[in-house]
Amino acid sequence: MKNNNKLIICLAFIVSMTCYAQEYKFGKVSKEELLETVYDKDSSANAVVLYEKKNIHFEYNKSNGFEVITEVFKRIKLYNKEGYENATEEIYLYKNNSDKERVSNLKGVTYSLTGGNVTETKLKKDGIFEEEFSENRDLVKFTMPSLQEGSVIEYKYKIISPFNYYIDRIYLQYNIPIKKISVKVETPEYFNFKKRTVGYLPINLKESNSNGEINFVSKYRSTGRTSSTSYSNSTVDYVINVNAVGNTNVPAFKKEPFDGNSDNYISSLVYELQSTKFPNSTVKNYSTTWEDVAKKIYSSSKFGGELKKVNYFKEDIDQLISGVSDPKKKAGLIYTFVKKKMVWNKKNRVYANGGVKKAYKEGTGNAAEINLMLMAMLKYAKVDTNPILVSTSDRLISLFPTLNGFNYVIARVKLPDGNILYLDATDKHGLPNILPNRVIQGAARIIAKNGTSQYLNLRPKKASANQYSMQYDIDDQGTVVGKLNMRHKDYLAHSFRVNNSEKDIESNTKRLQKRYEITEVNQYTQKGVKEYGKGVNERFSFSLDNQVEAIDGEMFFTPLLFLRDKENIFKSDERKYPIDFAFGYSNAYVVNIKIPEGYEIVEFPKSEKIKMPEGLGEFSFISSAGNGFLQLRITETINSPLILAEHYPVLKQFYNKLVEKENEQVVLKKI
């Protein structure tokens, strides 16, 4: 009996080891994979990466030197139709002048069960699309064919890149789970890459070395009475630095409310080149200090050189600031002038690609061309100005000093009284110190020509405000008729202008109907949209017949009506990364309710105050009743633009209490 038990244990061990060590080969999809109906570790998953293998290595090409080769093999299980979106792959290929990345050996197959038999459908050439995505990117895109619920897809391809100074970010996590992922990065000793891990998941990273060699064939031709050709071989040995990652059962990255740039939290590996050292040559450093970064950027003709040019605008600016001596007024005039004259082409740049003179003439340009032009004008007007490099909110924040860490530039003005103005002339609705979200939610660094630099936090220190004033009457049938006045200030006014300033009355009315889930919105008006520096006002009247419940001589309703928070937006039990509101905010409500004649208030929400620790936020609910009226003063405040994950439980509980309070009911009883 003991021997039988040992045999059973041994067999079980062998089976488990076989499952764990399963080899995945292209074209070898098992029936078990096709029969699988749910991922046992996440039953909500619509798809799962069964296996991914990525191998990044350098190969020496005698014509081009080292090239970066990226080999990808990926197998995905699609449980249902909602998972079909994972059957599309997009490959972005970098290009610069005549150099460009290219894809080769692209193959794909869809496997499905039909009548108990496995059917295979290959990806054809006419299902692969190539297009120019941007100035420096091409896109190769394909969607796997013949998809069915339960299908397994797999594809593989190779990317050949002449840009040996750059390794693409390596994702170790997706929005669907991964059963097994294997990554290997092999770099020659001549390239010194710094690596860092991103995200909150543990990464099983192993480092080792191996040997590589380059074979050179030299051709010699002798001359004389008879000519002959001879060849000689020589070999250069070098060390290869190997990084290997092997992870299993990686959970899906879960998108959360107010996540800012979630790319900063997805598990991944990032490599940045620090230096190169080839045989018989000196070390070449790539921006090893922030001082080095600042000097290199300023020395570029497309940055520092553009700040020196003045002839193209001299006459216009002389006329604009004639007789003005106050630096603040000069700055305001020039900033407004550039905003009105220039149209941003939606390209985030640190360098002026076409030049500021050309952009000025055409009235359009990228972020660098517009804001370098602004700074050149300010300097010409003797206003103390420095550039600020920005990594926008959609870009991975770089922890190392690097030229590639920034993709945007704005201006900083220092006034004689010590006050600071931050200016971005790409934003038609912007103001001094009111910057677009792409800037304030990114990372910024001010630089000077002498190489000094300093990290800056561009988040506003003061919370922006929404103010709501609502009055309504309730008749004896429970119909609500009232008016609402809304005032948006600071960054909330800026957001309104960006999103709604071009909409007509009808479109804005529909926006409010959809937002508040009400059908009857009348007499909509708005003021202050074009009066920059002031708040924006919206006003409308409403009539509702579904907000009050009348039963047996009693009425029940929530006093904030459609303005209340109906549920807590924060639903997860835990959170691994910060809550990014972009800027602090405050919603203040003043509500006056006239109760119907012949009714009395028998119950209404009592006054209450809630505070979060460390001044993160507070909620105030003050109520009073008398003379046929119910009055409310409510304030919801979040002071911090960015709240760390460690405070998430407190924040979630804060919103729970806020929602609970705002949904407490008023009870009226017929006298």
mmCIF file of C-alpha atoms in Angstrom, residues 283-563:
data_model
loop_
_atom_site.group_PDB
_atom_site.id
_atom_site.type_symbol
_atom_site.label_atom_id
_atom_site.label_comp_id
_atom_site.label_asym_id
_atom_site.label_seq_id
_atom_site.Cartn_x
_atom_site.Cartn_y
_atom_site.Cartn_z
ATOM 1 C CA VAL A 283 33.588 56.227 -23.704
ATOM 2 C CA LYS A 284 30.673 58.192 -25.153
ATOM 3 C CA ASN A 285 28.189 59.329 -22.523
ATOM 4 C CA TYR A 286 24.518 59.937 -23.190
ATOM 5 C CA SER A 287 23.180 62.583 -20.816
ATOM 6 C CA THR A 288 24.502 61.220 -17.552
ATOM 7 C CA THR A 289 23.516 64.298 -15.517
ATOM 8 C CA TRP A 290 20.696 66.828 -15.680
ATOM 9 C CA GLU A 291 23.309 69.526 -16.219
ATOM 10 C CA ASP A 292 24.487 67.616 -19.284
ATOM 11 C CA VAL A 293 20.910 67.327 -20.553
ATOM 12 C CA ALA A 294 20.296 71.072 -20.158
ATOM 13 C CA LYS A 295 23.523 72.035 -21.949
ATOM 14 C CA LYS A 296 22.877 69.685 -24.867
ATOM 15 C CA ILE A 297 19.354 70.948 -25.358
ATOM 16 C CA TYR A 298 20.437 74.595 -25.225
ATOM 17 C CA SER A 299 23.287 73.931 -27.660
ATOM 18 C CA SER A 300 20.871 72.596 -30.278
ATOM 19 C CA SER A 301 20.114 74.963 -33.140
ATOM 20 C CA LYS A 302 16.501 73.756 -32.931
ATOM 21 C CA PHE A 303 16.214 74.941 -29.317
ATOM 22 C CA GLY A 304 18.793 77.449 -28.063
ATOM 23 C CA GLY A 305 19.366 78.710 -31.581
ATOM 24 C CA GLU A 306 15.681 79.527 -32.022
ATOM 25 C CA LEU A 307 15.651 81.592 -28.822
ATOM 26 C CA LYS A 308 18.182 83.981 -30.387
ATOM 27 C CA LYS A 309 16.167 84.800 -33.505
ATOM 28 C CA VAL A 310 14.244 88.088 -33.312
ATOM 29 C CA ASN A 311 14.057 89.673 -36.763
ATOM 30 C CA TYR A 312 10.937 87.800 -37.860
ATOM 31 C CA PHE A 313 8.810 89.273 -35.032
ATOM 32 C CA LYS A 314 10.714 92.423 -34.040
ATOM 33 C CA GLU A 315 8.422 94.906 -35.787
ATOM 34 C CA ASP A 316 5.206 93.314 -34.447
ATOM 35 C CA ILE A 317 6.424 93.127 -30.835
ATOM 36 C CA ASP A 318 7.842 96.674 -30.879
ATOM 37 C CA GLN A 319 4.411 97.914 -31.865
ATOM 38 C CA LEU A 320 2.640 95.632 -29.355
ATOM 39 C CA ILE A 321 4.558 96.753 -26.258
ATOM 40 C CA SER A 322 5.241 100.340 -27.258
ATOM 41 C CA GLY A 323 5.030 102.533 -24.151
ATOM 42 C CA VAL A 324 4.664 99.535 -21.771
ATOM 43 C CA SER A 325 7.327 99.200 -19.082
ATOM 44 C CA ASP A 326 5.714 96.811 -16.560
ATOM 45 C CA PRO A 327 7.133 93.283 -17.129
ATOM 46 C CA LYS A 328 3.855 91.638 -16.098
ATOM 47 C CA LYS A 329 1.871 93.664 -18.626
ATOM 48 C CA LYS A 330 4.472 92.954 -21.313
ATOM 49 C CA ALA A 331 4.269 89.238 -20.571
ATOM 50 C CA GLY A 332 0.468 89.306 -20.712
ATOM 51 C CA LEU A 333 0.380 91.177 -24.021
ATOM 52 C CA ILE A 334 2.937 88.920 -25.701
ATOM 53 C CA TYR A 335 1.343 85.736 -24.356
ATOM 54 C CA THR A 336 -2.107 86.775 -25.606
ATOM 55 C CA PHE A 337 -0.623 87.805 -28.961
ATOM 56 C CA VAL A 338 1.004 84.401 -29.534
ATOM 57 C CA LYS A 339 -2.121 82.522 -28.393
ATOM 58 C CA LYS A 340 -4.272 84.380 -30.899
ATOM 59 C CA LYS A 341 -1.810 84.216 -33.788
ATOM 60 C CA MET A 342 -0.628 80.612 -33.519
ATOM 61 C CA VAL A 343 -2.490 77.318 -33.924
ATOM 62 C CA TRP A 344 -1.013 74.241 -32.288
ATOM 63 C CA ASN A 345 -0.734 71.265 -34.670
ATOM 64 C CA LYS A 346 -1.220 68.827 -31.743
ATOM 65 C CA LYS A 347 2.414 67.677 -31.873
ATOM 66 C CA ASN A 348 4.302 67.475 -28.593
ATOM 67 C CA ARG A 349 7.913 68.482 -29.203
ATOM 68 C CA VAL A 350 10.982 69.855 -27.415
ATOM 69 C CA TYR A 351 12.644 70.955 -30.655
ATOM 70 C CA ALA A 352 11.446 73.242 -33.448
ATOM 71 C CA ASN A 353 11.400 70.906 -36.437
ATOM 72 C CA GLY A 354 10.501 73.418 -39.141
ATOM 73 C CA GLY A 355 11.830 76.472 -37.355
ATOM 74 C CA VAL A 356 10.042 79.258 -35.505
ATOM 75 C CA LYS A 357 10.297 81.735 -38.389
ATOM 76 C CA LYS A 358 8.413 79.387 -40.723
ATOM 77 C CA ALA A 359 5.845 78.612 -38.001
ATOM 78 C CA TYR A 360 5.307 82.331 -37.352
ATOM 79 C CA LYS A 361 4.714 82.983 -41.033
ATOM 80 C CA GLU A 362 2.273 80.072 -41.433
ATOM 81 C CA GLY A 363 0.525 80.634 -38.094
ATOM 82 C CA THR A 364 0.843 76.999 -37.006
ATOM 83 C CA GLY A 365 3.491 74.926 -35.278
ATOM 84 C CA ASN A 366 4.332 72.261 -32.734
ATOM 85 C CA ALA A 367 4.574 72.866 -28.986
ATOM 86 C CA ALA A 368 8.262 73.789 -29.141
ATOM 87 C CA GLU A 369 7.890 76.176 -32.070
ATOM 88 C CA ILE A 370 5.041 78.068 -30.412
ATOM 89 C CA ASN A 371 6.519 78.268 -26.924
ATOM 90 C CA LEU A 372 10.126 78.895 -28.037
ATOM 91 C CA MET A 373 8.710 81.745 -30.122
ATOM 92 C CA LEU A 374 6.908 83.014 -27.018
ATOM 93 C CA MET A 375 10.122 82.877 -24.972
ATOM 94 C CA ALA A 376 12.165 84.583 -27.671
ATOM 95 C CA MET A 377 9.662 87.458 -27.698
ATOM 96 C CA LEU A 378 9.655 87.703 -23.895
ATOM 97 C CA LYS A 379 13.462 87.791 -23.777
ATOM 98 C CA TYR A 380 13.482 90.424 -26.505
ATOM 99 C CA ALA A 381 11.096 92.488 -24.339
ATOM 100 C CA LYS A 382 13.539 92.183 -21.403
ATOM 101 C CA VAL A 383 11.246 89.862 -19.426
ATOM 102 C CA ASP A 384 13.050 87.293 -17.231
ATOM 103 C CA THR A 385 12.179 83.991 -18.943
ATOM 104 C CA ASN A 386 13.351 80.382 -18.799
ATOM 105 C CA PRO A 387 12.169 77.241 -20.571
ATOM 106 C CA ILE A 388 10.582 74.342 -18.717
ATOM 107 C CA LEU A 389 10.948 70.878 -20.181
ATOM 108 C CA VAL A 390 7.862 68.717 -19.742
ATOM 109 C CA SER A 391 7.151 65.027 -20.003
ATOM 110 C CA THR A 392 3.436 65.116 -20.826
ATOM 111 C CA SER A 393 0.823 63.067 -19.006
ATOM 112 C CA ASP A 394 0.685 60.403 -21.738
ATOM 113 C CA ARG A 395 4.427 59.710 -21.518
ATOM 114 C CA LEU A 396 6.296 57.396 -19.163
ATOM 115 C CA ILE A 397 8.106 59.439 -16.519
ATOM 116 C CA SER A 398 11.881 59.043 -16.783
ATOM 117 C CA LEU A 399 13.814 58.647 -13.539
ATOM 118 C CA PHE A 400 17.219 58.939 -15.204
ATOM 119 C CA PRO A 401 18.703 62.088 -16.774
ATOM 120 C CA THR A 402 17.996 61.628 -20.487
ATOM 121 C CA LEU A 403 17.405 63.691 -23.611
ATOM 122 C CA ASN A 404 14.478 61.451 -24.514
ATOM 123 C CA GLY A 405 12.703 61.959 -21.201
ATOM 124 C CA PHE A 406 10.855 65.100 -22.335
ATOM 125 C CA ASN A 407 8.554 65.816 -25.250
ATOM 126 C CA TYR A 408 7.182 69.309 -24.555
ATOM 127 C CA VAL A 409 8.310 72.779 -23.496
ATOM 128 C CA ILE A 410 6.580 75.735 -21.827
ATOM 129 C CA ALA A 411 7.747 79.124 -20.510
ATOM 130 C CA ARG A 412 8.375 80.403 -16.999
ATOM 131 C CA VAL A 413 8.386 84.145 -16.287
ATOM 132 C CA LYS A 414 9.886 85.544 -13.083
ATOM 133 C CA LEU A 415 8.530 88.973 -12.207
ATOM 134 C CA PRO A 416 10.470 91.649 -10.264
ATOM 135 C CA ASP A 417 8.248 91.091 -7.210
ATOM 136 C CA GLY A 418 9.226 87.409 -7.122
ATOM 137 C CA ASN A 419 5.944 86.072 -8.482
ATOM 138 C CA ILE A 420 6.100 83.335 -11.108
ATOM 139 C CA LEU A 421 4.003 82.901 -14.250
ATOM 140 C CA TYR A 422 3.818 79.615 -16.138
ATOM 141 C CA LEU A 423 2.749 80.069 -19.762
ATOM 142 C CA ASP A 424 1.729 77.668 -22.523
ATOM 143 C CA ALA A 425 0.648 79.459 -25.708
ATOM 144 C CA THR A 426 -0.543 76.248 -27.418
ATOM 145 C CA ASP A 427 -3.679 76.347 -25.265
ATOM 146 C CA LYS A 428 -6.255 78.765 -26.645
ATOM 147 C CA HIS A 429 -8.182 78.620 -23.352
ATOM 148 C CA GLY A 430 -5.133 78.793 -21.093
ATOM 149 C CA LEU A 431 -4.146 81.598 -18.749
ATOM 150 C CA PRO A 432 -1.003 82.425 -16.794
ATOM 151 C CA ASN A 433 -0.672 79.597 -14.256
ATOM 152 C CA ILE A 434 -3.660 77.764 -15.786
ATOM 153 C CA LEU A 435 -2.001 75.034 -17.848
ATOM 154 C CA PRO A 436 -3.498 72.119 -19.792
ATOM 155 C CA ASN A 437 -3.874 68.796 -17.997
ATOM 156 C CA ARG A 438 -1.284 67.196 -20.280
ATOM 157 C CA VAL A 439 1.259 69.512 -18.635
ATOM 158 C CA ILE A 440 0.235 69.563 -14.969
ATOM 159 C CA GLN A 441 -0.213 65.775 -14.855
ATOM 160 C CA GLY A 442 3.213 65.192 -16.348
ATOM 161 C CA ALA A 443 6.713 65.849 -15.022
ATOM 162 C CA ALA A 444 8.594 69.124 -15.458
ATOM 163 C CA ARG A 445 12.099 70.511 -15.109
ATOM 164 C CA ILE A 446 13.255 74.118 -15.505
ATOM 165 C CA ILE A 447 16.602 74.530 -17.283
ATOM 166 C CA ALA A 448 19.041 77.399 -17.717
ATOM 167 C CA LYS A 449 21.677 78.048 -20.356
ATOM 168 C CA ASN A 450 24.511 77.461 -17.857
ATOM 169 C CA GLY A 451 23.291 73.896 -17.294
ATOM 170 C CA THR A 452 21.511 74.333 -13.988
ATOM 171 C CA SER A 453 18.125 72.678 -13.684
ATOM 172 C CA GLN A 454 15.484 71.932 -11.089
ATOM 173 C CA TYR A 455 12.474 69.631 -10.842
ATOM 174 C CA LEU A 456 9.137 71.471 -10.718
ATOM 175 C CA ASN A 457 5.699 70.462 -9.498
ATOM 176 C CA LEU A 458 3.225 72.278 -11.748
ATOM 177 C CA ARG A 459 0.115 71.096 -9.923
ATOM 178 C CA PRO A 460 -2.021 73.986 -8.659
ATOM 179 C CA LYS A 461 -1.807 74.428 -4.891
ATOM 180 C CA LYS A 462 -5.339 75.822 -4.589
ATOM 181 C CA ALA A 463 -8.443 73.734 -5.176
ATOM 182 C CA SER A 464 -10.635 74.856 -8.087
ATOM 183 C CA ALA A 465 -14.293 75.485 -7.334
ATOM 184 C CA ASN A 466 -17.718 74.610 -8.665
ATOM 185 C CA GLN A 467 -20.526 76.572 -7.046
ATOM 186 C CA TYR A 468 -24.144 75.405 -7.359
ATOM 187 C CA SER A 469 -27.167 77.427 -6.329
ATOM 188 C CA MET A 470 -30.478 75.604 -6.671
ATOM 189 C CA GLN A 471 -34.022 76.600 -5.753
ATOM 190 C CA TYR A 472 -37.067 74.460 -6.364
ATOM 191 C CA ASP A 473 -40.709 74.041 -5.353
ATOM 192 C CA ILE A 474 -42.602 70.810 -4.808
ATOM 193 C CA ASP A 475 -46.330 70.813 -5.475
ATOM 194 C CA ASP A 476 -48.887 68.591 -3.798
ATOM 195 C CA GLN A 477 -48.565 66.052 -6.634
ATOM 196 C CA GLY A 478 -44.799 65.666 -6.118
ATOM 197 C CA THR A 479 -43.786 67.592 -9.241
ATOM 198 C CA VAL A 480 -40.528 69.531 -8.866
ATOM 199 C CA VAL A 481 -40.006 72.865 -10.649
ATOM 200 C CA GLY A 482 -36.813 74.836 -10.130
ATOM 201 C CA LYS A 483 -33.718 76.673 -11.327
ATOM 202 C CA LEU A 484 -30.038 75.862 -11.133
ATOM 203 C CA ASN A 485 -27.120 78.253 -11.411
ATOM 204 C CA MET A 486 -23.616 76.768 -11.779
ATOM 205 C CA ARG A 487 -20.372 78.712 -11.595
ATOM 206 C CA HIS A 488 -17.048 77.122 -12.597
ATOM 207 C CA LYS A 489 -13.765 78.722 -11.520
ATOM 208 C CA ASP A 490 -10.031 78.356 -12.181
ATOM 209 C CA TYR A 491 -9.120 74.919 -13.606
ATOM 210 C CA LEU A 492 -12.767 73.843 -13.651
ATOM 211 C CA ALA A 493 -13.572 76.898 -15.775
ATOM 212 C CA HIS A 494 -10.653 75.979 -18.034
ATOM 213 C CA SER A 495 -11.964 72.412 -18.388
ATOM 214 C CA PHE A 496 -15.414 73.761 -19.262
ATOM 215 C CA ARG A 497 -13.989 76.038 -21.948
ATOM 216 C CA VAL A 498 -11.871 73.258 -23.462
ATOM 217 C CA ASN A 499 -14.772 70.796 -23.587
ATOM 218 C CA ASN A 500 -17.835 72.968 -24.190
ATOM 219 C CA SER A 501 -16.999 76.463 -25.430
ATOM 220 C CA GLU A 502 -17.616 75.585 -29.086
ATOM 221 C CA LYS A 503 -20.986 73.919 -28.426
ATOM 222 C CA ASP A 504 -24.242 75.659 -29.233
ATOM 223 C CA ILE A 505 -27.227 75.992 -26.876
ATOM 224 C CA GLU A 506 -28.824 72.779 -28.113
ATOM 225 C CA SER A 507 -25.646 70.737 -27.659
ATOM 226 C CA ASN A 508 -25.084 72.095 -24.160
ATOM 227 C CA THR A 509 -28.705 71.348 -23.256
ATOM 228 C CA LYS A 510 -28.282 67.747 -24.431
ATOM 229 C CA ARG A 511 -25.036 67.510 -22.446
ATOM 230 C CA LEU A 512 -26.845 68.453 -19.236
ATOM 231 C CA GLN A 513 -29.749 66.119 -19.961
ATOM 232 C CA LYS A 514 -27.343 63.231 -20.414
ATOM 233 C CA ARG A 515 -25.139 64.120 -17.451
ATOM 234 C CA TYR A 516 -27.974 64.556 -14.964
ATOM 235 C CA GLU A 517 -30.403 62.056 -16.513
ATOM 236 C CA ILE A 518 -33.210 64.599 -16.759
ATOM 237 C CA THR A 519 -35.493 65.141 -19.733
ATOM 238 C CA GLU A 520 -36.703 68.708 -19.326
ATOM 239 C CA VAL A 521 -33.993 71.400 -19.394
ATOM 240 C CA ASN A 522 -35.215 74.876 -20.367
ATOM 241 C CA GLN A 523 -33.895 78.427 -20.764
ATOM 242 C CA TYR A 524 -30.241 77.401 -20.832
ATOM 243 C CA THR A 525 -27.783 80.331 -20.788
ATOM 244 C CA GLN A 526 -24.062 80.710 -20.195
ATOM 245 C CA LYS A 527 -21.815 83.664 -19.452
ATOM 246 C CA GLY A 528 -18.110 84.323 -19.134
ATOM 247 C CA VAL A 529 -16.879 81.701 -21.602
ATOM 248 C CA LYS A 530 -14.810 84.261 -23.529
ATOM 249 C CA GLU A 531 -14.001 86.381 -20.472
ATOM 250 C CA TYR A 532 -10.711 84.740 -19.561
ATOM 251 C CA GLY A 533 -9.624 85.170 -15.984
ATOM 252 C CA LYS A 534 -13.203 85.010 -14.748
ATOM 253 C CA GLY A 535 -15.520 82.160 -13.919
ATOM 254 C CA VAL A 536 -18.013 80.556 -16.294
ATOM 255 C CA ASN A 537 -21.727 80.646 -15.408
ATOM 256 C CA GLU A 538 -24.415 78.227 -16.578
ATOM 257 C CA ARG A 539 -28.086 78.649 -15.765
ATOM 258 C CA PHE A 540 -31.179 76.635 -16.626
ATOM 259 C CA SER A 541 -34.633 75.777 -15.338
ATOM 260 C CA PHE A 542 -35.989 72.269 -14.930
ATOM 261 C CA SER A 543 -39.176 70.355 -14.287
ATOM 262 C CA LEU A 544 -39.143 66.835 -12.810
ATOM 263 C CA ASP A 545 -41.880 64.343 -12.088
ATOM 264 C CA ASN A 546 -39.772 61.343 -11.069
ATOM 265 C CA GLN A 547 -37.777 62.669 -8.111
ATOM 266 C CA VAL A 548 -40.452 62.560 -5.402
ATOM 267 C CA GLU A 549 -42.185 59.398 -4.267
ATOM 268 C CA ALA A 550 -45.708 59.951 -2.862
ATOM 269 C CA ILE A 551 -47.278 57.184 -0.743
ATOM 270 C CA ASP A 552 -50.354 57.448 1.508
ATOM 271 C CA GLY A 553 -50.060 61.145 2.331
ATOM 272 C CA GLU A 554 -46.267 61.104 2.622
ATOM 273 C CA MET A 555 -43.530 62.276 0.242
ATOM 274 C CA PHE A 556 -39.968 60.974 0.059
ATOM 275 C CA PHE A 557 -37.071 62.559 -1.864
ATOM 276 C CA THR A 558 -33.345 63.268 -1.693
ATOM 277 C CA PRO A 559 -32.820 67.034 -1.378
ATOM 278 C CA LEU A 560 -29.904 67.325 -3.847
ATOM 279 C CA LEU A 561 -32.053 65.655 -6.531
ATOM 280 C CA PHE A 562 -29.946 64.951 -9.639
ATOM 281 C CA LEU A 563 -26.885 66.710 -8.217
#
